[in-house]
Every structure is written in structure tokens, then in C-alpha cells.
PDB file of C-alpha atoms in Angstrom:
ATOM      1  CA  UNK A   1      31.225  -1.860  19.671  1.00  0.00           C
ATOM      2  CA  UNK A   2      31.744   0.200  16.491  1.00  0.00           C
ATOM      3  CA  UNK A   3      32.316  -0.837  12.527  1.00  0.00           C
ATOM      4  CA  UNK A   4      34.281   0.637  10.266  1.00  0.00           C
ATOM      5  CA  UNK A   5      33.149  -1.881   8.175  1.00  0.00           C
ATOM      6  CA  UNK A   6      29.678  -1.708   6.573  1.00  0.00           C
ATOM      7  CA  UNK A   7      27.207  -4.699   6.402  1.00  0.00           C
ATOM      8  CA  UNK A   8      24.814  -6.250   3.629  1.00  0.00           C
ATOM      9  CA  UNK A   9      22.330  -8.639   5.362  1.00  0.00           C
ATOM     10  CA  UNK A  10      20.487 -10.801   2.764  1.00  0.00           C
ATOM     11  CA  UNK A  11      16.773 -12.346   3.395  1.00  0.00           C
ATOM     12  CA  UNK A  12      16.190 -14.136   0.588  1.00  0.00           C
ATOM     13  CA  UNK A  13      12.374 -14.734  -0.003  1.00  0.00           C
ATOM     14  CA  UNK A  14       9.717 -16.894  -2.091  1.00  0.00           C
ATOM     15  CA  UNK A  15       6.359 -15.641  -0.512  1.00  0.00           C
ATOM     16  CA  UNK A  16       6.712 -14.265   2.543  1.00  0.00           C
ATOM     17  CA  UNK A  17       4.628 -11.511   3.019  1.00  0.00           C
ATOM     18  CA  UNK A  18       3.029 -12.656   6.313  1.00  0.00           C
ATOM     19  CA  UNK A  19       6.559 -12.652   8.083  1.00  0.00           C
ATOM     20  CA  UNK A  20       8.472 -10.067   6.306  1.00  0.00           C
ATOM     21  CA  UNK A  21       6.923  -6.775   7.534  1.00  0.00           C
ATOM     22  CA  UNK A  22       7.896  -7.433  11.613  1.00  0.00           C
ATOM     23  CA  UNK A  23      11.657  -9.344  10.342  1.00  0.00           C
ATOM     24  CA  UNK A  24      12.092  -6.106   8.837  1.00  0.00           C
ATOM     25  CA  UNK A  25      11.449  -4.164  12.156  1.00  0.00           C
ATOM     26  CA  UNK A  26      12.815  -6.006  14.239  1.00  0.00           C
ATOM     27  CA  UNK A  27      16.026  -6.380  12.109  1.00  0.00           C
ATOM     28  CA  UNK A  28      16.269  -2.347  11.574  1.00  0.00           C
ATOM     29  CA  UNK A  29      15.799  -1.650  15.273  1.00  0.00           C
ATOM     30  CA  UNK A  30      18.567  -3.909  16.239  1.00  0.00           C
ATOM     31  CA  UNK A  31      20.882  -2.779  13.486  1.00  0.00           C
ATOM     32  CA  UNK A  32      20.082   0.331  14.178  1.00  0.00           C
ATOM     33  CA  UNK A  33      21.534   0.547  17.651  1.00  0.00           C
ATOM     34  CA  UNK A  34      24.515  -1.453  16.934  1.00  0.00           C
ATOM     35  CA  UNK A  35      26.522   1.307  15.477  1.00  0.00           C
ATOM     36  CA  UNK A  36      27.558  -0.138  12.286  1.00  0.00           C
ATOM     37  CA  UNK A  37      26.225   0.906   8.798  1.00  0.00           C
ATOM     38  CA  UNK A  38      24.509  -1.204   7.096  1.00  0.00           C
ATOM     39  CA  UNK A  39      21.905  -2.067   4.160  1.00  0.00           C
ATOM     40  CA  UNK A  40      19.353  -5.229   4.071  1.00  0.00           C
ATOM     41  CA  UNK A  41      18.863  -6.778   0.562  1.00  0.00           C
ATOM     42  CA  UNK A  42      15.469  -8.289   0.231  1.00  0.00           C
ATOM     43  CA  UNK A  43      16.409 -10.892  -2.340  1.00  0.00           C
ATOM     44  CA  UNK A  44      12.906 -12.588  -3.838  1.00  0.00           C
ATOM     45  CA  UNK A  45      12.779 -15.386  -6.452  1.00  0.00           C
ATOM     46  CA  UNK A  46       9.402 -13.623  -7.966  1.00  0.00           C
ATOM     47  CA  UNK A  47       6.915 -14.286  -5.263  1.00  0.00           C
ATOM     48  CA  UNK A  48       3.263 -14.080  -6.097  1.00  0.00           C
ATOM     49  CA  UNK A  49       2.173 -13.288  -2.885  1.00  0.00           C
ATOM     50  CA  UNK A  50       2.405  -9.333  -1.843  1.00  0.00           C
ATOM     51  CA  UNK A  51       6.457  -9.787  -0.902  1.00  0.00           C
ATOM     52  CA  UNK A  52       7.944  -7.363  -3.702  1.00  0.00           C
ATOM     53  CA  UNK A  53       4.916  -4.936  -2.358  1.00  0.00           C
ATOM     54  CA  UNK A  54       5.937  -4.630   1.189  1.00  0.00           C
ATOM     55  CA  UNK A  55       9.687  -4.238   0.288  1.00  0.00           C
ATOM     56  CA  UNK A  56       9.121  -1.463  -1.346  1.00  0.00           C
ATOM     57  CA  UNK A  57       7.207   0.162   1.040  1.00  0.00           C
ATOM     58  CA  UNK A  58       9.660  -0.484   3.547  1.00  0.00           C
ATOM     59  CA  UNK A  59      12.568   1.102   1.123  1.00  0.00           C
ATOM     60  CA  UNK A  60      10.341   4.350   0.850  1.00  0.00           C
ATOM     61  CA  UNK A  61      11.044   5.017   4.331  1.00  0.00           C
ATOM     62  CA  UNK A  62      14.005   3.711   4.762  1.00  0.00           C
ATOM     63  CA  UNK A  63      16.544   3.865   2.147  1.00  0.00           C
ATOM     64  CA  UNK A  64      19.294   0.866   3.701  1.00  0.00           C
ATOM     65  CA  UNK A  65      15.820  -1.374   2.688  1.00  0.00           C
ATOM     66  CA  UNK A  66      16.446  -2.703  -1.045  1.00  0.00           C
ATOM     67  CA  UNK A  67      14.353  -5.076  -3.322  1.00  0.00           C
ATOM     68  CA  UNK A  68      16.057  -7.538  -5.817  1.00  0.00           C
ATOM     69  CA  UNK A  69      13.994  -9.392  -7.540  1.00  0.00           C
ATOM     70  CA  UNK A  70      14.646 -12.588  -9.221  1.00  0.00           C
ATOM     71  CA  UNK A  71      12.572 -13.883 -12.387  1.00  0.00           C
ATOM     72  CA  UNK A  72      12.686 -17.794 -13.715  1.00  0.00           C
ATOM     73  CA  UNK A  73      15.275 -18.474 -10.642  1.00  0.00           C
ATOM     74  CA  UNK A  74      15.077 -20.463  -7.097  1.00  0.00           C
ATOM     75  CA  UNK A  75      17.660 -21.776  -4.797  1.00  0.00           C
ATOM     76  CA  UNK A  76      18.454 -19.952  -1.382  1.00  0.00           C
ATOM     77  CA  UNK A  77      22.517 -20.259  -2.256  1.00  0.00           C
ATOM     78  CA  UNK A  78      21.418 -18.484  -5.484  1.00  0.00           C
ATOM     79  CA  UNK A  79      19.672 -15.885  -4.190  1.00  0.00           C
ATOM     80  CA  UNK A  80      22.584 -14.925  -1.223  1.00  0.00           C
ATOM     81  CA  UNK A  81      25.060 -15.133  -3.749  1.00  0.00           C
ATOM     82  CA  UNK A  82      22.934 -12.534  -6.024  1.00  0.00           C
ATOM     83  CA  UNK A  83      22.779 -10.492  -3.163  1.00  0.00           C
ATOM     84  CA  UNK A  84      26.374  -9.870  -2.280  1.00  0.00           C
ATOM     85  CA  UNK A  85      27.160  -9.570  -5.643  1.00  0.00           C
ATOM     86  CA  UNK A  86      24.551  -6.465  -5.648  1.00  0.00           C
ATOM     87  CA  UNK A  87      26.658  -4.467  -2.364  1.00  0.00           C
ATOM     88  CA  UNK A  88      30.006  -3.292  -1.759  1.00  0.00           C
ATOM     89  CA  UNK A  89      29.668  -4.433   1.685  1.00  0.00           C
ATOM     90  CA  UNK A  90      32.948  -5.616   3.567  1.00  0.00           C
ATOM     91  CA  UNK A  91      30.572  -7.908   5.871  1.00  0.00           C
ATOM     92  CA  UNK A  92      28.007 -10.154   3.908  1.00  0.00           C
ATOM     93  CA  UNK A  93      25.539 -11.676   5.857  1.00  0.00           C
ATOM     94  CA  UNK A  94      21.500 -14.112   5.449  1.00  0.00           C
ATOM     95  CA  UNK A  95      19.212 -14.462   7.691  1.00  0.00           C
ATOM     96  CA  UNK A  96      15.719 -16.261   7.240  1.00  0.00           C
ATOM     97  CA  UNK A  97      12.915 -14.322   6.536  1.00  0.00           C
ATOM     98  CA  UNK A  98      10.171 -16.207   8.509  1.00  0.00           C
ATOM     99  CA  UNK A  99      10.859 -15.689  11.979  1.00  0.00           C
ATOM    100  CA  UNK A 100      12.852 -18.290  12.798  1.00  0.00           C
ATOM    101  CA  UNK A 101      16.280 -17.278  13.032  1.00  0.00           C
ATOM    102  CA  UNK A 102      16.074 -13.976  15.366  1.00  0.00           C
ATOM    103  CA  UNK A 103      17.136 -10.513  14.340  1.00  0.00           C
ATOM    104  CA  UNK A 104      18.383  -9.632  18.147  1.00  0.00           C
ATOM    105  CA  UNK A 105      21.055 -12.103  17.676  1.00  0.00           C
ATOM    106  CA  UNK A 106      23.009 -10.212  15.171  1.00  0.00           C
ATOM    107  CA  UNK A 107      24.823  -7.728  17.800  1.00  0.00           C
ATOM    108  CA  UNK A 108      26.713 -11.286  19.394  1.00  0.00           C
ATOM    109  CA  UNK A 109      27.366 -12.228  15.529  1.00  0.00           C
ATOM    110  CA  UNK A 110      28.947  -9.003  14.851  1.00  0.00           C
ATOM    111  CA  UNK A 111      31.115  -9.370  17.944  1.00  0.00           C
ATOM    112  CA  UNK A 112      32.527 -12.219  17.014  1.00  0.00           C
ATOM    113  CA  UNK A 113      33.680 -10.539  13.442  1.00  0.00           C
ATOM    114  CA  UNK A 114      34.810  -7.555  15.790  1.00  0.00           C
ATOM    115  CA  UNK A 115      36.753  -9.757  17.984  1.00  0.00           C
ATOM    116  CA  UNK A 116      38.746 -11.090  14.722  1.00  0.00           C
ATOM    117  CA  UNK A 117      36.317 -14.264  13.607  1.00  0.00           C
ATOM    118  CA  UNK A 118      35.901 -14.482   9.816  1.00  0.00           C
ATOM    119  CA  UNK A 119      32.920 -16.014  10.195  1.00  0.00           C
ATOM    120  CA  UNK A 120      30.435 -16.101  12.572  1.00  0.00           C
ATOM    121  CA  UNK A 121      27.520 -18.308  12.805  1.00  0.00           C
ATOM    122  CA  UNK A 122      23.852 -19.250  14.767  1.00  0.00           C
ATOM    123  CA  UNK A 123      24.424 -22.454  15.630  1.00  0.00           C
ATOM    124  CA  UNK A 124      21.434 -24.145  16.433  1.00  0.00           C
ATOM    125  CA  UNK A 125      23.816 -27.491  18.339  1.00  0.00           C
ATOM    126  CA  UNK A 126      26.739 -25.556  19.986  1.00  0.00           C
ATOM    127  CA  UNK A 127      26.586 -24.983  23.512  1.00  0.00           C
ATOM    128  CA  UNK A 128      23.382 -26.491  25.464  1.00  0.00           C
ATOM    129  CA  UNK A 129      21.316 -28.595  23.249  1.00  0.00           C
ATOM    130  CA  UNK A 130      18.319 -26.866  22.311  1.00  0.00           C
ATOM    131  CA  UNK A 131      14.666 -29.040  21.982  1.00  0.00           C
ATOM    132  CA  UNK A 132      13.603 -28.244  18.597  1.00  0.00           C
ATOM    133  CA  UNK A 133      10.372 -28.367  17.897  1.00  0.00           C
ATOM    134  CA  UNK A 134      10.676 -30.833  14.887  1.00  0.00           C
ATOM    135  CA  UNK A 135       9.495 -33.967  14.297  1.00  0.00           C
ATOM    136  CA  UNK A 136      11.684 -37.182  14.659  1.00  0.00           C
ATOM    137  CA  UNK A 137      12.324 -37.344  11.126  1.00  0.00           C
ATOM    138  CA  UNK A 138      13.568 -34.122  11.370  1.00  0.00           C
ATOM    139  CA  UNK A 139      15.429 -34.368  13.510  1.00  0.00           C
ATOM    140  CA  UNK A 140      16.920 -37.650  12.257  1.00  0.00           C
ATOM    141  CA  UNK A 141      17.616 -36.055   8.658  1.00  0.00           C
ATOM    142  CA  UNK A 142      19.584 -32.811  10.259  1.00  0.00           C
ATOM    143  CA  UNK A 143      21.772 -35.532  12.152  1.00  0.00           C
ATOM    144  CA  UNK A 144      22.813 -37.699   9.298  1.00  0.00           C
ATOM    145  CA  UNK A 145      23.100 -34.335   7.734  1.00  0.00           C
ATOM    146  CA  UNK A 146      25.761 -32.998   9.488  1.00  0.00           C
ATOM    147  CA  UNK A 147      26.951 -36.287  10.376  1.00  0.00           C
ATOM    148  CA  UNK A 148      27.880 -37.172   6.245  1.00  0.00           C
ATOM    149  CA  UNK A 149      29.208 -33.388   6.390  1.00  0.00           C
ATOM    150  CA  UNK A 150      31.853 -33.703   9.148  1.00  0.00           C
ATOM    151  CA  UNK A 151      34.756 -35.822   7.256  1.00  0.00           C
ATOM    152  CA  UNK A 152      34.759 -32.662   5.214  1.00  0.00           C
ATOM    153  CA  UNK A 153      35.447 -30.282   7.705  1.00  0.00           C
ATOM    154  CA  UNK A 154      39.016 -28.934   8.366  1.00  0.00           C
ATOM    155  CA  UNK A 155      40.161 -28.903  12.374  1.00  0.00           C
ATOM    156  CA  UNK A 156      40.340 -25.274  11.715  1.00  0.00           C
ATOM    157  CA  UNK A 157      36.858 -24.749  10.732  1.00  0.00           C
ATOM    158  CA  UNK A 158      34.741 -27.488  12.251  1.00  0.00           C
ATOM    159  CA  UNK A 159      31.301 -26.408  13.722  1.00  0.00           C
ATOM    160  CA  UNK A 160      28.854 -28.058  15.254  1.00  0.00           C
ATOM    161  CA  UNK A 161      26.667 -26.664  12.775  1.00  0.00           C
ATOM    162  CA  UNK A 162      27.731 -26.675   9.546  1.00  0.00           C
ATOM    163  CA  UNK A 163      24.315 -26.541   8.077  1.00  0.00           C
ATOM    164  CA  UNK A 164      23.260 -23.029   9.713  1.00  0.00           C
ATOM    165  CA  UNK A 165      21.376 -20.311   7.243  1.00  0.00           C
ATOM    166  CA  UNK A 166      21.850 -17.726   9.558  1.00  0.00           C
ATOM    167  CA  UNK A 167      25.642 -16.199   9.542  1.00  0.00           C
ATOM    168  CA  UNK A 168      27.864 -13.069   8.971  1.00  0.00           C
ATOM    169  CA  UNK A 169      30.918 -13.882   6.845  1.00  0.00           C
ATOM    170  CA  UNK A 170      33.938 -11.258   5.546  1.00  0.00           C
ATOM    171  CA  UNK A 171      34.305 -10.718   2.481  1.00  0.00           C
ATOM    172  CA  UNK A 172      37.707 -11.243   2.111  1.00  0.00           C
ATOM    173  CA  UNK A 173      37.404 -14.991   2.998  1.00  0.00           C
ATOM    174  CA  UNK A 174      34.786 -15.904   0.429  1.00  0.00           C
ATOM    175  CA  UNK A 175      35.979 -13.305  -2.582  1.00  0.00           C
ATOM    176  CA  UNK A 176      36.448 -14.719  -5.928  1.00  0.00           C
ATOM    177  CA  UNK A 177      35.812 -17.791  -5.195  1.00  0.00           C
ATOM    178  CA  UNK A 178      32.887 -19.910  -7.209  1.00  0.00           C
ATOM    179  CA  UNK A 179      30.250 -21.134  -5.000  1.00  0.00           C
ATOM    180  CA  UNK A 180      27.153 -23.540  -6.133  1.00  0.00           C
ATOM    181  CA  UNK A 181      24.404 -21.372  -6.773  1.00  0.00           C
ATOM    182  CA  UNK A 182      21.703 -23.993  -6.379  1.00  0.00           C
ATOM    183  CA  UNK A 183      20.867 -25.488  -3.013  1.00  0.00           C
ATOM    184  CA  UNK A 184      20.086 -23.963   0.403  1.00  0.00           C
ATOM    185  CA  UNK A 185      23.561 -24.966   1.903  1.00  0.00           C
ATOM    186  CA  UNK A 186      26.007 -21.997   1.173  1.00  0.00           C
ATOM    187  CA  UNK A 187      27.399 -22.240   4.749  1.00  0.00           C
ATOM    188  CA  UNK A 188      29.240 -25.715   4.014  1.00  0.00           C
ATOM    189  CA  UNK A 189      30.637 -24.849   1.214  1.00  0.00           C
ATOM    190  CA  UNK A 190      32.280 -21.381   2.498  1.00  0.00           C
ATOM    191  CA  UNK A 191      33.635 -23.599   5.806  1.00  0.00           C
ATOM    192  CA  UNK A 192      35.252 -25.823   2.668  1.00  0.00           C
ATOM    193  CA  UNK A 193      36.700 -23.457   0.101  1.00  0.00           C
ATOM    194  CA  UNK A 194      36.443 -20.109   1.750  1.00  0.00           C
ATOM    195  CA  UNK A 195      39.395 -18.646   3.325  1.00  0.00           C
ATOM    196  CA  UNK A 196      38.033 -19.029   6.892  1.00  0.00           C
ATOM    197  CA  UNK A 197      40.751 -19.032   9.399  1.00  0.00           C
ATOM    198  CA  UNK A 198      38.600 -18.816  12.705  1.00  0.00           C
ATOM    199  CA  UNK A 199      34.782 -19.462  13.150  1.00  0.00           C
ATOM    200  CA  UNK A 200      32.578 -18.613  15.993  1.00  0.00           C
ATOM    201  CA  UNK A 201      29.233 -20.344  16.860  1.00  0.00           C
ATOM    202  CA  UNK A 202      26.690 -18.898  19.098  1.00  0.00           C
ATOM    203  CA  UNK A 203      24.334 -20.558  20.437  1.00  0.00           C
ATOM    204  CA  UNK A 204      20.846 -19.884  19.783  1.00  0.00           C
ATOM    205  CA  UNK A 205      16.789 -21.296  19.979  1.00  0.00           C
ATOM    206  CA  UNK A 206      15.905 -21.738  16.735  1.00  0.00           C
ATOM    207  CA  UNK A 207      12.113 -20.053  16.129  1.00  0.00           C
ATOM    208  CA  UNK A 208       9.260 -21.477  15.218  1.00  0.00           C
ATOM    209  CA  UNK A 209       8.043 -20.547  11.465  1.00  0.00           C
ATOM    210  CA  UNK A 210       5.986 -17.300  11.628  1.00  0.00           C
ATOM    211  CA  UNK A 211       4.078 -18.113   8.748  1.00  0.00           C
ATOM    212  CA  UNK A 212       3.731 -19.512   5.742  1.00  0.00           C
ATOM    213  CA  UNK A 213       5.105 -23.389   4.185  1.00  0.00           C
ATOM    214  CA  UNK A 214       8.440 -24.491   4.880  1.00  0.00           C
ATOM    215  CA  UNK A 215      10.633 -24.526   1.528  1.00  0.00           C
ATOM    216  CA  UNK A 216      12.108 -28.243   3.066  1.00  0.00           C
ATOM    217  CA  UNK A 217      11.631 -30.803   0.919  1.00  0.00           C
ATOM    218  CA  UNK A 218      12.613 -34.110  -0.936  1.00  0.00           C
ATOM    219  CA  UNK A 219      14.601 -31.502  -3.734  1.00  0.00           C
ATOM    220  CA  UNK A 220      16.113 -30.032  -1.184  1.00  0.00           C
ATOM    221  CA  UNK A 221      17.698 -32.915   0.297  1.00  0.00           C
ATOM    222  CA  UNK A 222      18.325 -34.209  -3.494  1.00  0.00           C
ATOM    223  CA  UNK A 223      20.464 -30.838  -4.107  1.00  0.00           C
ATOM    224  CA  UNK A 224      22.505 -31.170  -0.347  1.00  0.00           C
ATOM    225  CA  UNK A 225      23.614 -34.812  -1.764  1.00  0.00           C
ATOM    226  CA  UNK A 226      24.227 -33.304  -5.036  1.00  0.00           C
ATOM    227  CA  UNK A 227      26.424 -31.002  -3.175  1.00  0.00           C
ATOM    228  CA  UNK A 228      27.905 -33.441  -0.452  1.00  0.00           C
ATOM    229  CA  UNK A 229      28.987 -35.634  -4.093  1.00  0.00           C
ATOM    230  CA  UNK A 230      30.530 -32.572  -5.386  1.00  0.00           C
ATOM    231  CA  UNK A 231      32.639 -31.548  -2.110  1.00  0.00           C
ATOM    232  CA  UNK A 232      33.722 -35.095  -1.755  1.00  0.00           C
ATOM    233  CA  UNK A 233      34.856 -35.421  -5.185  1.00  0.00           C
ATOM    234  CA  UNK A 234      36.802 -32.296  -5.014  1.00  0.00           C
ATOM    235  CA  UNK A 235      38.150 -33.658  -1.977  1.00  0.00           C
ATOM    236  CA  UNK A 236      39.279 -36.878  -3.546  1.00  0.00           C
ATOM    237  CA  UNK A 237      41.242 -34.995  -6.085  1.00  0.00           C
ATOM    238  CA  UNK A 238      43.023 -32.856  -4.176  1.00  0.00           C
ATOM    239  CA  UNK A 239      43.715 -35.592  -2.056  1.00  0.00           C
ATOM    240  CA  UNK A 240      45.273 -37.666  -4.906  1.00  0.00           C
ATOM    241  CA  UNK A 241      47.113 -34.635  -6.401  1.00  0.00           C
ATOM    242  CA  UNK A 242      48.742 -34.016  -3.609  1.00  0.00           C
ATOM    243  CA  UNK A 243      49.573 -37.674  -2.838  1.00  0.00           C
ATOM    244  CA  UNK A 244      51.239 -37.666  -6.462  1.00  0.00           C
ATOM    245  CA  UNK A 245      53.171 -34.832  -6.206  1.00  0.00           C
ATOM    246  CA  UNK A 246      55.143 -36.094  -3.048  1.00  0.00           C
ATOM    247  CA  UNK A 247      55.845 -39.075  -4.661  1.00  0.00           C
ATOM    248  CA  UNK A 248      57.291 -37.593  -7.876  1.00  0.00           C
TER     249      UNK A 248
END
């Protein structure tokens, strides 16, 4: 398998120092014998911890590292979105910086784009059913998650997953297009108003956190509904437009 194309892989971070310096190995080996060039953005929302540090020690020795730092911003969507903004990449893709989204699957995502997907994903439900490691009302919330997400979904982009932070995307099907820049669920909204023609899921065991807290909480959820009442609304209106146009 060889690119033309380059890619820009985003981790966005918020204190991640204990995880970061072995994602970044493992995620430059990889990419490094998959024959494609490439650059990873470190994109950090000003951590205090010694994140900005490493990143730049990394970058000394290996140029296709980057640091951009955020100041007085949070919001994962945010912080991918700043990222491909900052690369002339033709393949934009995140990843999770704390270990639990692995950088060995990356080769079967780029195969997917090479094989004519627009966007590839990790899905963590396609496939065999993974045991996650999550408590039941985890595991409850990503259900009713995805289940409240599905009406949206198009036949030709419905996923198992829709909620995935770990994906490769051209940019071509997301270009010009305004995206919510709060949140930590830019995957939905590209499968809504992206110009996604064919998706691929692959299967894969999603990690246990390396380190660190887990960035889930109640505002998270309060910014996904925020974002399900925006994508439904939209809905609604095209819905009616269109309905009053054919009767005109």
C-alpha cells in the first residue's frame, strides 16, 4: 500500500503527559512503515501538566511531530478542527491520546481510504461485540447514545458507531463545511453534513485508559444533547423545506 496523499493525525490533549510519550512511539513506528507521509499534530488545550514539554521534545527529533497549543479553549471537536485547519493534509485524521484507541490500527484505516472509503472509522460495535470494560452505566449511556443518534443517519452512511473518536476522513468530504467546535462528537456530525459517500468500520478492542482521568462527564453528555437538538432541528427544516417546495 502506498499514498500519494499525505496525512495529518490529530491527538488532541488536556494533561496527558503520562500517556503521550509511548502514543507517540508507537504511532511513528507504525506510520512509519506504512509508506505514506505524514505529520502528527499534538493539539493541547494548555495543559498544566508536562504535555507541551514532551511534544517538543519529540518534534526535536522528529520534525512530522508538531505542538499547537490552545490558551482559554476546551472541547475535543475544537481542538481537531484547529488541527486540520493548521495542515495541508489531503487525509485528516484523531486519535486519543491515552492509550485507548491503538496506533497499530491505522494501516487497516488507511486501507479502507486506499480502497476508495471517504471515511474510515474504529468502530468499537461493528463486527463481534467486544466486552468493554465499563461499567453498566456506561455502557447504558453509549447505547441510548447511539440509539437517539440513528434516526439521523442516512442509509448511505449508517455505522454502528457513530460516536467513534478514532477515524481518518478526506478532506474533500468535510471541506468548507462549518462544524460545532464544542463537544467531543465531531464524527456524527461529519456522517450528517459531510460529503461522505462510503464509510468503512473496523472493528477494534477498545483500550483501557493508560493514565490519567477520563474527560467523560455530565458536560459532556450536556454538549452531545446540545448537539443531537441542533442536528435534529436542522433536520426538521430541511425536511419541511423540501416538503414545501414539492407542493408549490
Amino acid at each position: 500500500m502506498h499514498f500519494e496523499e499525505k496525512l495529518a493525525l490529530v491527538l488532541p490533549t488536556l494533561n496527558e503527559a503520562e500517556c503521550l510519550p509511548l502514543i507517540l512511539e508507537r504511532a511513528l513506528e507504525v506510520l512509519g512503515r506504512s509508506f505514506i507521509q505524514f505529520e502528527i499534530l499534538v493539539v493541547d488545550d494548555d495543559s498544566r501538566d508536562a504535555t507541551q514539554a514532551i511534544v517538543k521534545s519529540f518534534a526535536l527529533r522528529d520534525s512530522r511531530v508538531r505542538l499547537l497549543a490552545r490558551h482559554g479553549q476546551r472541547g475535543l471537536a475544537g481542538a481537531v478542527l484547529h488541527g486540520w485547519r493548521h495542515t495541508d493534509a489531503a487525509l485528516l485524521g484523531v486519535m486519543d491520546a491515552d492509550l485507548q484507541h491503538p496506533p497499530e490500527l491505522l494501516p487497516k484505516l488507511l486501507a479502507a481510504i486506499s480502497a476508495g472509503a471517504d471515511l474510515a472509522l474504529a468502530s468499537r460495535y461493528a463486527g463481534r461485540r467486544q466486552k468493554l470494560r465499563w461499567s453498566a452505566i456506561r455502557k447504558a449511556a453509549s447505547a441510548v447514545s447511539i440509539w437517539l443518534a440513528r434516526p439521523l443517519q442516512s442509509p448511505a452512511a449508517r455505522v454502528h458507531d457513530p460516536l467513534s473518536g478514532y477515524f481518518v476522513v478526506r478532506r474533500p468530504a468535510i471541506a468548507n463545511l462549518p462544524f460545532r467546535s464544542t463537544g467531543f462528537k465531531l464524527l456524527l456530525e461529519i456522517l450528517l453534513r459531510g460529503r461522505v459517500q462510503r464509510v468503512v468500520e473496523v472493528p477494534f478492542e477498545f483500550g483501557r485508559r493508560g493514565a490519567g482521568r477520563s474527560k467523560a462527564g455530565l458536560k459532556i453528555g450536556w454538549d452531545y444533547l446540545l448537539l443531537l437538538a441542533t442536528l435534529y432541528v436542522a433536520r426538521w427544516r430541511a425536511t419541511a423545506l423540501t416538503a414545501g417546495v414539492s407542493s408549490d
